[in-house]
Coordinates of C-alpha atoms in Angstrom, one line a residue:
Chain A
X166 CA -0.1 0.0 -0.1
X167 CA 1.6 3.3 -1.0
X168 CA 1.2 6.3 1.3
X169 CA 1.3 9.9 0.0
X170 CA 3.5 11.3 2.7
X171 CA 3.1 14.8 1.4
X172 CA -0.6 14.8 2.3
X173 CA 0.4 14.1 5.8
X174 CA 3.1 16.7 6.1
X175 CA 1.3 19.5 4.3
X176 CA -1.1 21.3 6.6
X177 CA -4.5 22.1 5.2
X178 CA -5.1 25.8 5.0
X179 CA -8.4 27.2 6.0
X180 CA -10.1 29.7 3.7
X181 CA -9.0 33.3 4.5
X182 CA -10.3 36.5 2.9
X183 CA -7.7 38.0 0.9
X184 CA -6.2 41.3 2.0
X185 CA -7.3 44.2 -0.1
X186 CA -4.3 46.2 -1.0
X187 CA -4.0 49.7 0.2
X188 CA -1.7 52.7 -0.1
X189 CA -0.5 55.7 2.0
X190 CA 1.5 58.8 1.8
X191 CA 4.7 58.7 3.8
X192 CA 6.4 61.8 5.4
X193 CA 8.6 61.8 2.5
X194 CA 5.7 62.3 0.2
X195 CA 6.4 58.9 -1.3
X196 CA 3.4 56.5 -1.8
X197 CA 3.6 53.1 -0.1
X198 CA 1.6 50.2 -1.2
X199 CA 0.9 47.3 1.2
X200 CA -0.3 44.1 -0.5
X201 CA -0.6 40.5 0.1
X202 CA 1.9 38.2 -1.5
X203 CA 1.4 34.7 -2.7
X204 CA 3.7 31.7 -2.4
X205 CA 5.5 32.4 -5.6
X206 CA 6.7 35.8 -4.5
X207 CA 8.3 34.6 -1.3
X208 CA 11.8 33.7 -2.9
X209 CA 11.9 37.3 -4.0
X210 CA 11.5 38.5 -0.4
X211 CA 13.8 35.8 1.1
X212 CA 16.8 37.1 -0.7
X213 CA 16.3 40.6 1.0
X214 CA 15.6 39.3 4.4
X215 CA 18.5 36.9 4.6
X216 CA 21.3 39.6 5.0
X217 CA 19.4 41.1 8.1
X218 CA 20.1 37.8 9.8
X219 CA 23.6 39.2 10.3
X220 CA 22.7 42.5 11.6
X221 CA 23.1 42.4 15.4
X222 CA 21.3 45.6 16.0
X223 CA 17.9 46.0 17.5
X224 CA 17.3 42.4 17.2
X225 CA 17.1 42.4 13.5
X226 CA 19.2 39.2 13.5
X227 CA 16.7 37.3 15.5
X228 CA 13.6 38.7 13.8
X229 CA 15.0 38.2 10.3
X230 CA 15.9 34.6 11.1
X231 CA 12.6 33.8 12.4
X232 CA 10.7 35.6 9.5
X233 CA 12.9 33.9 7.1
X234 CA 12.0 30.5 8.5
X235 CA 8.4 31.3 8.7
X236 CA 7.8 32.6 5.2
X237 CA 10.1 29.8 3.7
X238 CA 7.9 27.3 5.4
X239 CA 4.9 29.1 4.1
X240 CA 6.1 28.9 0.6
X241 CA 6.9 25.3 0.9
X242 CA 3.5 24.6 2.5
X243 CA 4.9 23.8 6.0
X244 CA 3.0 26.5 7.9
X245 CA -0.7 26.6 8.5
X246 CA -3.0 29.5 7.8
X247 CA -0.2 32.1 7.3
X248 CA -0.5 35.2 5.4
X249 CA 2.4 37.6 4.2
X250 CA 2.0 41.4 3.4
X251 CA 4.6 43.4 1.8
X252 CA 5.1 47.1 1.8
X253 CA 6.5 48.6 -1.3
X254 CA 7.7 52.2 -2.3
X255 CA 8.3 52.4 -6.0
X256 CA 8.5 48.6 -6.2
X257 CA 11.2 48.7 -3.6
X258 CA 10.7 46.5 -0.6
X259 CA 10.2 48.7 2.5
X260 CA 8.7 46.1 5.1
X261 CA 7.3 42.6 5.4
X262 CA 4.8 41.5 8.0
X263 CA 3.2 38.2 8.6
X264 CA 0.8 36.4 10.8
X265 CA -1.7 33.6 10.9
X266 CA -5.2 32.5 11.9
X267 CA -5.4 30.2 14.8
X268 CA -9.1 30.2 14.9
X269 CA -11.9 32.0 13.1
X270 CA -11.9 34.5 16.0
X271 CA -8.1 34.4 17.0
X272 CA -5.1 35.8 15.2
X273 CA -1.6 35.3 15.9
X274 CA 0.9 38.1 14.8
X275 CA 4.3 37.0 13.8
X276 CA 6.8 39.4 12.6
X277 CA 7.2 42.8 11.3
X278 CA 10.5 43.8 9.7
X279 CA 11.4 47.2 8.2
X280 CA 13.9 47.0 5.4
X281 CA 13.8 50.7 5.3
X282 CA 14.1 52.4 8.6
X283 CA 12.2 55.6 9.6
X284 CA 9.0 57.2 8.3
X285 CA 6.9 55.0 10.4
X286 CA 7.3 52.3 7.6
X287 CA 7.4 49.5 10.2
X288 CA 4.6 51.1 12.3
X289 CA 2.3 51.5 9.2
X290 CA 3.0 47.9 8.1
X291 CA 2.1 46.5 11.6
X292 CA -1.1 48.7 11.8
X293 CA -2.1 47.3 8.4
X294 CA -1.5 43.7 9.7
X295 CA -3.8 44.5 12.6
X296 CA -6.4 45.9 10.2
X297 CA -6.2 42.7 8.3
X298 CA -6.9 40.5 11.4
X299 CA -9.8 42.8 12.7
X300 CA -11.5 44.3 9.8
X301 CA -11.0 41.6 7.1
X302 CA -10.5 38.3 8.9
X303 CA -13.0 39.3 11.7
X304 CA -10.8 38.3 14.5
X305 CA -11.8 39.4 17.9
X306 CA -8.2 39.2 19.3
X307 CA -4.7 39.0 18.1
X308 CA -1.9 37.7 20.1
X309 CA 1.4 39.6 19.9
X310 CA 4.8 39.6 21.2
X311 CA 7.9 41.9 20.8
X312 CA 11.4 40.8 20.4
X313 CA 13.0 44.3 20.5
X314 CA 12.6 47.3 22.6
X315 CA 11.6 49.2 19.6
X316 CA 8.7 46.7 18.9
X317 CA 7.7 46.8 22.5
X318 CA 7.2 50.5 22.3
X319 CA 5.4 50.4 19.1
X320 CA 3.1 47.6 19.8
X321 CA 2.6 47.2 23.7
X322 CA 2.8 50.9 24.5
X323 CA 1.3 52.5 21.5
X324 CA -1.7 50.3 21.4
X325 CA -1.8 49.8 25.1
X326 CA -2.1 45.9 24.8
X327 CA -3.6 43.8 27.2
X328 CA -1.7 41.0 29.1
X329 CA -2.5 37.5 28.2
X330 CA 0.5 36.1 30.0
X331 CA -1.4 32.7 30.6
X332 CA -1.2 32.1 26.9
X333 CA 2.2 31.1 25.5
X334 CA 2.8 32.9 22.1
X335 CA 4.0 30.8 19.2
X336 CA 7.2 32.8 19.0
X337 CA 9.5 31.3 21.7
X338 CA 6.6 30.4 24.0
X339 CA 6.8 33.7 25.7
X340 CA 3.8 35.2 27.5
X341 CA 1.4 36.9 25.0
X342 CA 0.0 40.4 24.7
X343 CA -3.5 41.0 23.1
X344 CA -4.9 43.4 20.7
X345 CA -8.7 43.4 21.3
X346 CA -11.2 44.8 19.1
X347 CA -11.8 47.6 21.6
X348 CA -8.2 48.5 21.6
X349 CA -7.8 48.4 17.9
X350 CA -10.9 50.8 17.5
X351 CA -9.2 53.1 20.0
X352 CA -6.2 53.2 18.0
X353 CA -7.9 53.3 14.7
X354 CA -8.0 57.1 14.3
X355 CA -4.5 57.9 15.1
X356 CA -2.3 54.8 14.1
X357 CA -4.1 53.0 11.4
X358 CA -3.9 54.7 8.0
X359 CA -4.2 54.1 4.2
X360 CA -6.5 54.4 1.4
X361 CA -8.4 52.1 -1.0
X362 CA -8.5 51.4 -3.9
X363 CA -4.8 51.5 -4.8
X364 CA -4.4 53.5 -8.2
X365 CA -3.9 51.1 -10.9
X366 CA -0.5 52.4 -11.9
X367 CA 0.8 52.2 -8.3
X368 CA -0.5 48.6 -7.9
X369 CA 0.8 47.6 -11.2
X370 CA 4.3 48.9 -10.3
X371 CA 4.2 47.0 -7.0
X372 CA 3.0 43.7 -8.6
X373 CA 5.6 44.0 -11.4
X374 CA 8.4 42.9 -9.1
X375 CA 9.7 43.2 -5.5
X376 CA 12.8 45.4 -5.8
X377 CA 15.7 45.3 -3.4
X378 CA 15.8 47.7 -0.6
X379 CA 18.3 50.6 -1.4
X380 CA 19.1 51.5 2.1
X381 CA 18.7 48.4 4.4
X382 CA 19.7 48.2 7.9
X383 CA 23.4 47.4 8.2
X384 CA 25.4 45.8 11.1
X385 CA 26.9 48.0 13.8
X386 CA 30.3 49.3 13.6
X387 CA 31.2 48.3 17.2
X388 CA 29.4 45.2 18.2
X389 CA 30.2 45.7 21.8
X390 CA 28.9 49.2 21.9
X391 CA 25.7 48.1 20.0
X392 CA 25.2 45.3 22.7
X393 CA 25.3 47.9 25.4
X394 CA 22.7 50.1 24.0
X395 CA 20.5 47.2 22.6
X396 CA 19.0 46.2 25.9
X397 CA 17.7 49.6 26.8
X398 CA 16.4 48.5 30.0
X399 CA 15.6 51.8 31.8
X400 CA 13.6 53.6 29.3
X401 CA 11.4 50.6 28.2
X402 CA 10.8 49.7 32.0
X403 CA 10.0 53.4 32.8
X404 CA 7.5 53.6 30.0
X405 CA 6.0 50.3 30.9
X406 CA 5.6 51.5 34.5
X407 CA 4.1 54.8 33.7
X408 CA 1.6 53.0 31.3
X409 CA 0.7 50.5 34.2
X410 CA 0.1 53.2 36.5
X411 CA -2.3 54.9 33.9
X412 CA -4.1 51.6 33.5
X413 CA -4.4 51.1 37.3
X414 CA -5.6 54.8 37.7
X415 CA -8.2 54.4 35.2
Chain B
X139 CA 43.3 91.7 21.7
X140 CA 45.0 89.7 18.9
X141 CA 43.1 88.6 16.0
X142 CA 42.1 84.9 16.0
X143 CA 41.7 82.7 13.0
X144 CA 40.2 79.2 12.3
X145 CA 43.1 77.0 11.0
X146 CA 41.5 73.7 11.0
X147 CA 38.1 71.9 11.1
X148 CA 36.8 68.4 11.8
X149 CA 33.5 66.7 12.3
X150 CA 32.0 63.2 12.8
X151 CA 28.7 62.2 11.4
X152 CA 26.0 63.4 13.8
X153 CA 24.0 60.1 14.3
X154 CA 24.0 57.3 16.6
X155 CA 27.7 56.7 17.3
X156 CA 28.8 53.5 18.9
X157 CA 32.1 54.7 20.4
X158 CA 33.0 56.0 23.8
X159 CA 32.5 59.7 24.4
X160 CA 36.2 60.4 24.6
X161 CA 36.7 58.8 21.1
X162 CA 33.8 60.9 19.8
X163 CA 35.7 63.9 20.9
X164 CA 39.1 62.9 19.8
X165 CA 38.2 61.7 16.2
X166 CA 37.1 65.2 14.9
X167 CA 40.1 66.7 16.7
X168 CA 42.4 64.6 14.8
X169 CA 40.7 65.6 11.6
X170 CA 41.0 69.3 12.6
X171 CA 44.8 68.8 13.2
X172 CA 45.1 67.0 10.0
X173 CA 43.2 69.7 8.2
X174 CA 45.4 72.6 9.6
X175 CA 48.7 70.5 9.6
X176 CA 49.2 71.7 13.3
X177 CA 49.9 69.3 16.1
X178 CA 51.7 71.6 18.5
X179 CA 48.4 72.0 20.4
X180 CA 48.9 74.2 23.5
X181 CA 45.4 74.2 25.0
X182 CA 42.4 72.0 24.6
X183 CA 38.9 73.0 25.4
X184 CA 36.2 70.3 25.3
X185 CA 32.5 71.2 25.2
X186 CA 30.1 68.6 26.5
X187 CA 26.9 68.7 28.5
X188 CA 25.9 65.2 29.5
X189 CA 29.1 63.1 30.0
X190 CA 28.9 62.9 33.8
X191 CA 25.2 62.2 33.8
X192 CA 24.5 60.2 30.6
X193 CA 27.7 58.5 29.9
X194 CA 29.4 58.2 33.3
X195 CA 32.4 60.2 32.2
X196 CA 34.0 63.0 34.0
X197 CA 37.2 64.8 33.4
X198 CA 36.6 64.6 29.5
X199 CA 39.2 67.1 28.5
X200 CA 41.9 65.0 30.3
X201 CA 40.7 62.0 28.6
X202 CA 40.7 63.7 25.2
X203 CA 44.2 65.0 25.5
X204 CA 45.5 61.7 26.6
X205 CA 43.8 59.9 23.6
X206 CA 45.3 62.3 21.2
X207 CA 48.8 62.2 22.9
X208 CA 48.6 65.8 23.4
X209 CA 50.0 65.9 26.8
X210 CA 51.3 68.0 28.5
X211 CA 48.9 70.6 26.8
X212 CA 46.6 72.3 29.0
X213 CA 42.9 71.0 29.0
X214 CA 39.6 72.0 30.4
X215 CA 36.1 70.8 29.9
X216 CA 33.3 73.5 29.3
X217 CA 29.7 72.8 30.3
X218 CA 27.2 75.4 29.4
X219 CA 24.1 73.5 28.4
X220 CA 23.4 73.5 24.7
X221 CA 25.6 76.6 24.1
X222 CA 28.6 74.7 25.5
X223 CA 30.2 74.4 22.1
X224 CA 30.2 78.1 21.5
X225 CA 31.3 78.7 25.1
X226 CA 34.3 76.6 24.4
X227 CA 35.1 78.5 21.3
X228 CA 34.8 81.8 23.3
X229 CA 37.4 80.4 25.8
X230 CA 39.6 79.3 22.9
X231 CA 39.4 82.7 21.3
X232 CA 40.3 84.5 24.6
X233 CA 43.1 82.1 25.0
X234 CA 44.6 83.1 21.7
X235 CA 43.4 86.7 21.6
X236 CA 45.1 87.3 25.0
X237 CA 48.5 86.2 23.8
X238 CA 48.5 83.4 26.3
X239 CA 48.4 80.7 23.6
X240 CA 49.0 80.5 19.8
X241 CA 47.3 77.1 19.0
X242 CA 44.1 76.1 20.7
X243 CA 42.0 73.1 19.9
X244 CA 38.3 73.3 20.7
X245 CA 36.2 70.3 20.4
X246 CA 32.7 69.4 21.2
X247 CA 31.2 66.0 21.8
X248 CA 28.0 64.4 23.0
X249 CA 26.9 60.8 23.1
X250 CA 23.1 61.1 24.0
X251 CA 22.0 57.9 22.4
X252 CA 23.5 55.8 25.0
X253 CA 20.1 56.5 26.8
X254 CA 16.7 56.3 25.2
X255 CA 14.7 59.3 24.3
X256 CA 12.8 59.5 27.4
X257 CA 16.0 59.8 29.6
X258 CA 17.6 62.1 26.9
X259 CA 14.5 64.4 27.1
X260 CA 14.8 64.4 30.9
X261 CA 18.6 65.1 30.8
X262 CA 18.1 68.2 28.6
X263 CA 15.2 69.4 30.8
X264 CA 17.5 69.6 33.8
X265 CA 18.7 73.0 32.3
X266 CA 15.4 74.6 33.1
X267 CA 14.8 76.3 36.4
X268 CA 14.9 73.6 39.1
X269 CA 12.2 75.0 41.3
X270 CA 10.1 77.1 39.0
X271 CA 10.0 74.8 35.9
X272 CA 11.8 71.4 36.1
X273 CA 9.8 70.1 39.3
X274 CA 6.6 70.9 37.4
X275 CA 7.5 68.5 34.5
X276 CA 8.6 71.2 31.9
X277 CA 10.6 69.8 29.1
X278 CA 12.2 71.6 26.2
X279 CA 9.6 70.5 23.7
X280 CA 6.8 71.8 26.3
X281 CA 8.6 75.1 26.6
X282 CA 9.0 75.3 22.7
X283 CA 5.3 74.6 22.4
X284 CA 4.1 77.4 24.7
X285 CA 6.5 79.7 22.9
X286 CA 5.2 78.7 19.6
X287 CA 1.6 79.2 20.6
X288 CA 2.4 82.6 21.7
X289 CA 4.4 83.3 18.6
X290 CA 1.5 82.1 16.5
X291 CA -1.0 84.4 18.2
X292 CA 1.3 87.5 18.1
X293 CA 2.7 87.1 14.7
X294 CA 0.6 85.0 12.5
X295 CA 3.1 82.0 12.2
X296 CA 1.2 78.9 11.3
X297 CA 1.9 75.2 11.4
X298 CA 2.5 75.4 7.7
X299 CA 5.5 77.8 8.3
X300 CA 6.9 75.4 10.8
X301 CA 6.6 72.6 8.3
X302 CA 8.4 74.8 5.8
X303 CA 11.4 75.1 8.0
X304 CA 11.4 71.3 8.6
X305 CA 11.4 70.6 4.9
X306 CA 14.0 73.2 4.0
X307 CA 16.3 71.9 6.7
X308 CA 15.8 68.3 6.3
X309 CA 16.3 68.5 2.6
X310 CA 19.3 70.6 3.2
X311 CA 20.6 67.7 5.3
X312 CA 20.3 65.5 2.4
X313 CA 23.3 67.3 0.8
X314 CA 25.3 67.0 4.1
X315 CA 27.1 63.7 4.4
X316 CA 27.6 64.3 8.2
X317 CA 23.8 64.9 8.8
X318 CA 21.8 62.8 11.1
X319 CA 18.7 62.6 9.0
X320 CA 19.0 61.6 5.4
X321 CA 15.3 61.3 4.8
X322 CA 13.6 63.9 2.4
X323 CA 10.2 65.1 3.7
X324 CA 7.5 67.0 1.9
X325 CA 4.8 69.2 3.0
X326 CA 2.3 66.7 1.6
X327 CA 3.7 63.9 3.7
X328 CA 3.9 65.8 7.0
X329 CA 0.9 68.2 6.7
X330 CA -1.4 67.7 4.0
X331 CA -1.9 64.0 3.2
X332 CA -4.7 62.1 5.0
X333 CA -1.8 60.1 6.7
X334 CA 0.0 63.3 7.8
X335 CA -1.3 63.3 11.4
X336 CA -0.1 59.8 11.8
X337 CA 3.2 60.4 10.0
X338 CA 3.7 63.6 12.0
X339 CA 1.8 63.5 15.2
X340 CA 1.7 66.3 17.8
X341 CA 4.5 65.9 20.4
X342 CA 3.5 69.1 22.3
X343 CA 0.8 70.9 20.4
X344 CA 1.2 72.9 18.2
X345 CA 4.6 71.4 17.7
X346 CA 4.7 68.0 15.8
X347 CA 7.2 65.2 15.5
X348 CA 9.0 66.8 12.5
X349 CA 9.3 70.2 14.3
X350 CA 11.8 68.9 16.9
X351 CA 15.6 67.9 16.3
X352 CA 16.6 64.4 16.6
X353 CA 18.6 63.1 19.5
X354 CA 22.2 62.7 18.2
X355 CA 25.6 61.7 19.1
X356 CA 28.6 63.5 17.4
X357 CA 31.6 65.6 17.7
X358 CA 33.1 68.5 16.0
X359 CA 36.3 70.5 16.3
X360 CA 38.1 73.8 15.4
X361 CA 41.6 74.9 15.8
X362 CA 41.9 78.5 16.7
X363 CA 45.4 80.3 16.1
X364 CA 47.0 83.6 16.2
X365 CA 47.5 85.6 12.9
X366 CA 50.9 84.8 12.7
X367 CA 50.3 81.0 12.8
X368 CA 47.3 81.4 10.4
X369 CA 49.6 83.0 7.8
X370 CA 52.2 80.4 8.3
X371 CA 49.9 77.4 6.9
X372 CA 48.4 77.0 3.6
X373 CA 44.7 77.3 4.6
X374 CA 42.2 80.1 3.8
X375 CA 42.1 82.9 6.3
X376 CA 39.0 82.6 8.1
X377 CA 38.8 85.1 10.9
X378 CA 36.6 84.7 14.0
X379 CA 35.8 88.4 13.9
X380 CA 33.0 88.7 16.5
X381 CA 31.7 87.1 19.5
X382 CA 28.7 88.1 21.5
X383 CA 27.2 86.2 24.6
X384 CA 24.3 87.4 26.7
X385 CA 22.0 85.8 29.3
X386 CA 18.3 86.2 30.3
X387 CA 16.2 85.1 33.1
X388 CA 16.4 81.3 33.9
X389 CA 12.7 80.9 34.2
X390 CA 11.0 81.9 31.0
X391 CA 7.8 83.1 32.6
X392 CA 9.9 85.8 34.4
X393 CA 10.4 87.5 30.9
X394 CA 8.3 90.6 30.3
X395 CA 7.4 89.3 26.8
X396 CA 8.4 85.4 26.5
X397 CA 8.4 85.8 22.8
X398 CA 11.3 88.4 23.0
X399 CA 14.5 86.4 23.0
X400 CA 16.5 89.3 24.4
X401 CA 19.7 87.3 25.0
X402 CA 19.7 86.3 21.3
X403 CA 19.2 90.0 20.3
X404 CA 22.1 91.2 22.5
X405 CA 24.5 88.4 21.8
X406 CA 24.0 89.2 18.1
X407 CA 24.5 92.9 18.5
X408 CA 27.7 92.4 20.5
X409 CA 29.0 89.9 17.9
X410 CA 28.3 92.2 14.9
X411 CA 29.6 95.2 16.8
X412 CA 32.9 93.4 17.7
X413 CA 33.2 92.4 14.0
X414 CA 32.2 95.7 12.6
X415 CA 29.6 94.4 10.6
X416 CA 25.8 94.5 10.2
X417 CA 23.3 91.7 9.8
X418 CA 22.9 92.6 6.2
X419 CA 26.5 91.8 5.6
X420 CA 26.0 88.2 6.4
X421 CA 25.9 85.6 3.5
X422 CA 25.3 82.5 5.3
X423 CA 24.0 81.7 8.8
X424 CA 23.5 78.7 11.1
X425 CA 20.9 79.2 13.7
X426 CA 19.9 77.0 16.5
X427 CA 16.8 75.5 15.4
X428 CA 16.3 72.8 18.1
X429 CA 12.6 73.5 17.3
X430 CA 11.4 74.9 13.9
X431 CA 9.9 78.0 15.6
X432 CA 13.4 78.8 16.9
X433 CA 14.8 79.4 13.4
X434 CA 12.0 81.8 12.7
X435 CA 12.4 83.7 16.0
X436 CA 16.2 83.9 16.0
X437 CA 16.1 85.1 12.3
X438 CA 14.3 88.2 13.6
X439 CA 16.2 88.7 16.8
X440 CA 19.6 88.6 15.4
X441 CA 18.5 91.3 12.8
X442 CA 18.2 89.4 9.7
X443 CA 14.4 90.4 9.4
X444 CA 12.1 92.6 11.3
X445 CA 10.3 91.3 14.3
X446 CA 7.5 89.1 13.3
X447 CA 8.5 88.8 9.7
X448 CA 10.9 85.9 9.8
X449 CA 8.1 83.5 8.5
X450 CA 7.3 85.9 5.7
X451 CA 10.9 85.8 4.6
X452 CA 10.7 82.0 4.8
X453 CA 7.6 82.0 2.6
X454 CA 9.4 84.0 0.0
X455 CA 12.2 81.6 0.0
X456 CA 14.7 84.0 1.2
X457 CA 16.2 81.6 3.7
X458 CA 16.5 78.7 1.3
X459 CA 19.8 77.4 0.0
X460 CA 19.4 79.5 -3.1
X461 CA 17.8 82.4 -1.4
X462 CA 19.2 85.8 -0.5
X463 CA 20.2 84.7 3.0
X464 CA 20.6 80.9 3.3
X465 CA 19.9 79.8 6.9
X466 CA 21.0 76.3 8.0
X467 CA 22.6 75.0 4.8
X468 CA 24.0 72.2 6.9
X469 CA 20.5 70.9 7.7
X470 CA 20.6 72.9 11.1
X471 CA 19.9 71.0 14.3
X472 CA 16.6 69.8 12.8
X473 CA 18.4 67.9 9.9
X474 CA 22.1 67.7 10.7
X475 CA 21.4 66.8 14.4
X476 CA 21.8 68.2 17.8
X477 CA 24.4 66.5 19.9
X478 CA 24.0 69.2 22.4
X479 CA 27.8 69.9 23.5
X480 CA 29.0 69.7 20.1
X481 CA 26.2 71.8 18.4
X482 CA 28.1 75.2 18.7
X483 CA 31.2 73.8 17.2
X484 CA 29.3 72.0 14.6
X485 CA 27.8 75.3 13.6
X486 CA 31.2 76.9 13.4
X487 CA 32.4 74.0 11.2
X488 CA 29.6 74.4 8.8
X489 CA 30.3 78.1 8.5
X490 CA 34.2 77.7 7.9
X491 CA 33.3 75.0 5.4
X492 CA 31.1 77.4 3.5
X493 CA 33.5 80.3 3.7
X494 CA 36.2 78.1 2.4
X495 CA 34.0 77.2 -0.4
X496 CA 34.3 73.6 0.4
X497 CA 30.6 72.8 1.1
X498 CA 29.9 70.9 -2.2
X499 CA 26.3 70.7 -3.3
X500 CA 25.1 73.0 -0.5
X501 CA 27.8 75.5 -1.0
X502 CA 26.3 79.2 -0.8
X503 CA 27.7 81.0 -3.7
X504 CA 30.4 83.7 -2.7
X505 CA 29.9 83.4 1.0
X506 CA 32.4 85.7 2.8
X507 CA 30.7 86.6 6.1
X508 CA 29.0 83.8 8.1
X509 CA 27.1 83.9 11.4
X510 CA 26.1 81.3 14.2
X511 CA 23.8 81.6 16.8
X512 CA 24.1 78.8 19.6
X513 CA 21.0 79.0 21.9
X514 CA 21.6 77.8 25.4
X515 CA 18.8 77.0 27.8
X516 CA 15.6 78.2 26.6
X517 CA 17.2 81.4 25.5
X518 CA 19.0 82.2 28.7
X519 CA 22.5 81.9 27.7
X520 CA 23.2 82.6 24.1
X521 CA 26.3 83.0 22.0
X522 CA 26.8 84.5 18.5
X523 CA 29.8 84.2 16.5
X524 CA 30.6 86.0 13.3
X525 CA 33.2 84.7 10.9
X526 CA 34.9 86.5 8.0
X527 CA 36.9 85.2 5.1
X528 CA 39.8 87.6 4.6
X529 CA 41.8 86.5 1.6

């Protein structure tokens, strides 16, 4: 009796409503398109993510390594119910975000990587990912973790995420934080931007090909010095403490 | 007094620098020595504001002298808030002008990004009045916001004017390899687009994110020499022709009209008076735009434009790189960056660069007279420098 092992190894994806592309104007005046990519475009992205594995700054190495493995597994059908969104400026890759659907009501945010720093590119991409979970997939809650202090400030503090520490996150089994619908609605006016439909010309340029980043993050000149500043314990702790006080007072 | 000249200049990138503070000071000093060809430094002044607090580094001047193998030269650190850089230049000037020394190295350095923005903001806020301001939570952004609100009401400055300063200076910074911010911005992106409020949120209304300078690390250095030394080396003759310094009340609310920056006005008058020049003689200026409103206000107080008309000159493009009086061709604090202790020296570096005709794509044509305004505290300790190319 023959066994088709691939049928056993390959997870069965559940149907997920596709993400409708959108665009936004950056502070630079450039238009950034954020769109969903299919498995066949993943190899293009992988070649731009791989160099970041060697950037020991702001946890780019950890995040890039994990993202690489996640989207590679997605492209080879070894990751269930994952989606990948890419942000492009003039076709050039600016950010990649991914996540997955755990249940029809629960999302799991995976990673956000800005391949061009500044201009809130990473923040815009993350907000778009949350919009996909909440408004398109209809999730009530998205579980989130941050690997870097920058991520912690952008997600946990800016969105004032709730603790779900009894639920291990798929990334490293660490305690989860949660974006609820209520929190998302509260952040919607200030953090979630973008317009639809994307003008045909913009969308066509983005779809024509994912171009390499012209100014990607680079390794630090002095690894020891970068390590000292990387942990950033005091500031994040202070901000976290202050925010907790606000929550308690409310 | 003897005449004093700038014989050499050096600078680091203003950005996040992953080197110890003493090295950030030493590197541009070496460049300045290389630029001038002078190594027989007799006296070193090091400007710095945050070393003891932010970097756990005291006696910075001693460290710098040792790093550069300049012992047994004299050495002293100068702390004068964000005006530390120009205060050190003033001390260097006096050392040469008095005849005590012939060759003096003045360097400024700061490493602020060792701490996060929250701590950096608090560190800068320690320059405010400890009992009348700091203990109530006043920070420099909040000071600048209140100042801006008053300025808007009195003179008709709008958020669009502030954005115009941001765009001008940040785009100038694109032409400066040493600048912190190498991201062009547009009025559309930071003010008019549907996404502008998220791209450029209020940090202290009416000031937005792009109205404030970045938190930078960096160093800059100049070598000040006597006329005899200046004429013995093969460098353009750039004379430090005027220095003016003035102070104002520590607590801003004690000023009769808080929108009058009297220390700026007096420091500029003294500087121009010493140089025997008028504001109209200036070809290029570096003003202390830690917040966009300050460029507009200082451009009036130093005498470039009538009070309340700086924003009108801005609208007309007079302060643009190709305008009648380019202001902040380096990108200013807004675009080049603001490593506080180094800023005054960085301003002098840019002006000497311009007067030498070495500023490349951002060169102001035929610049012969340059001017800097280094704004310490919230305008309570200000130093203005006037430079003249003589040959």
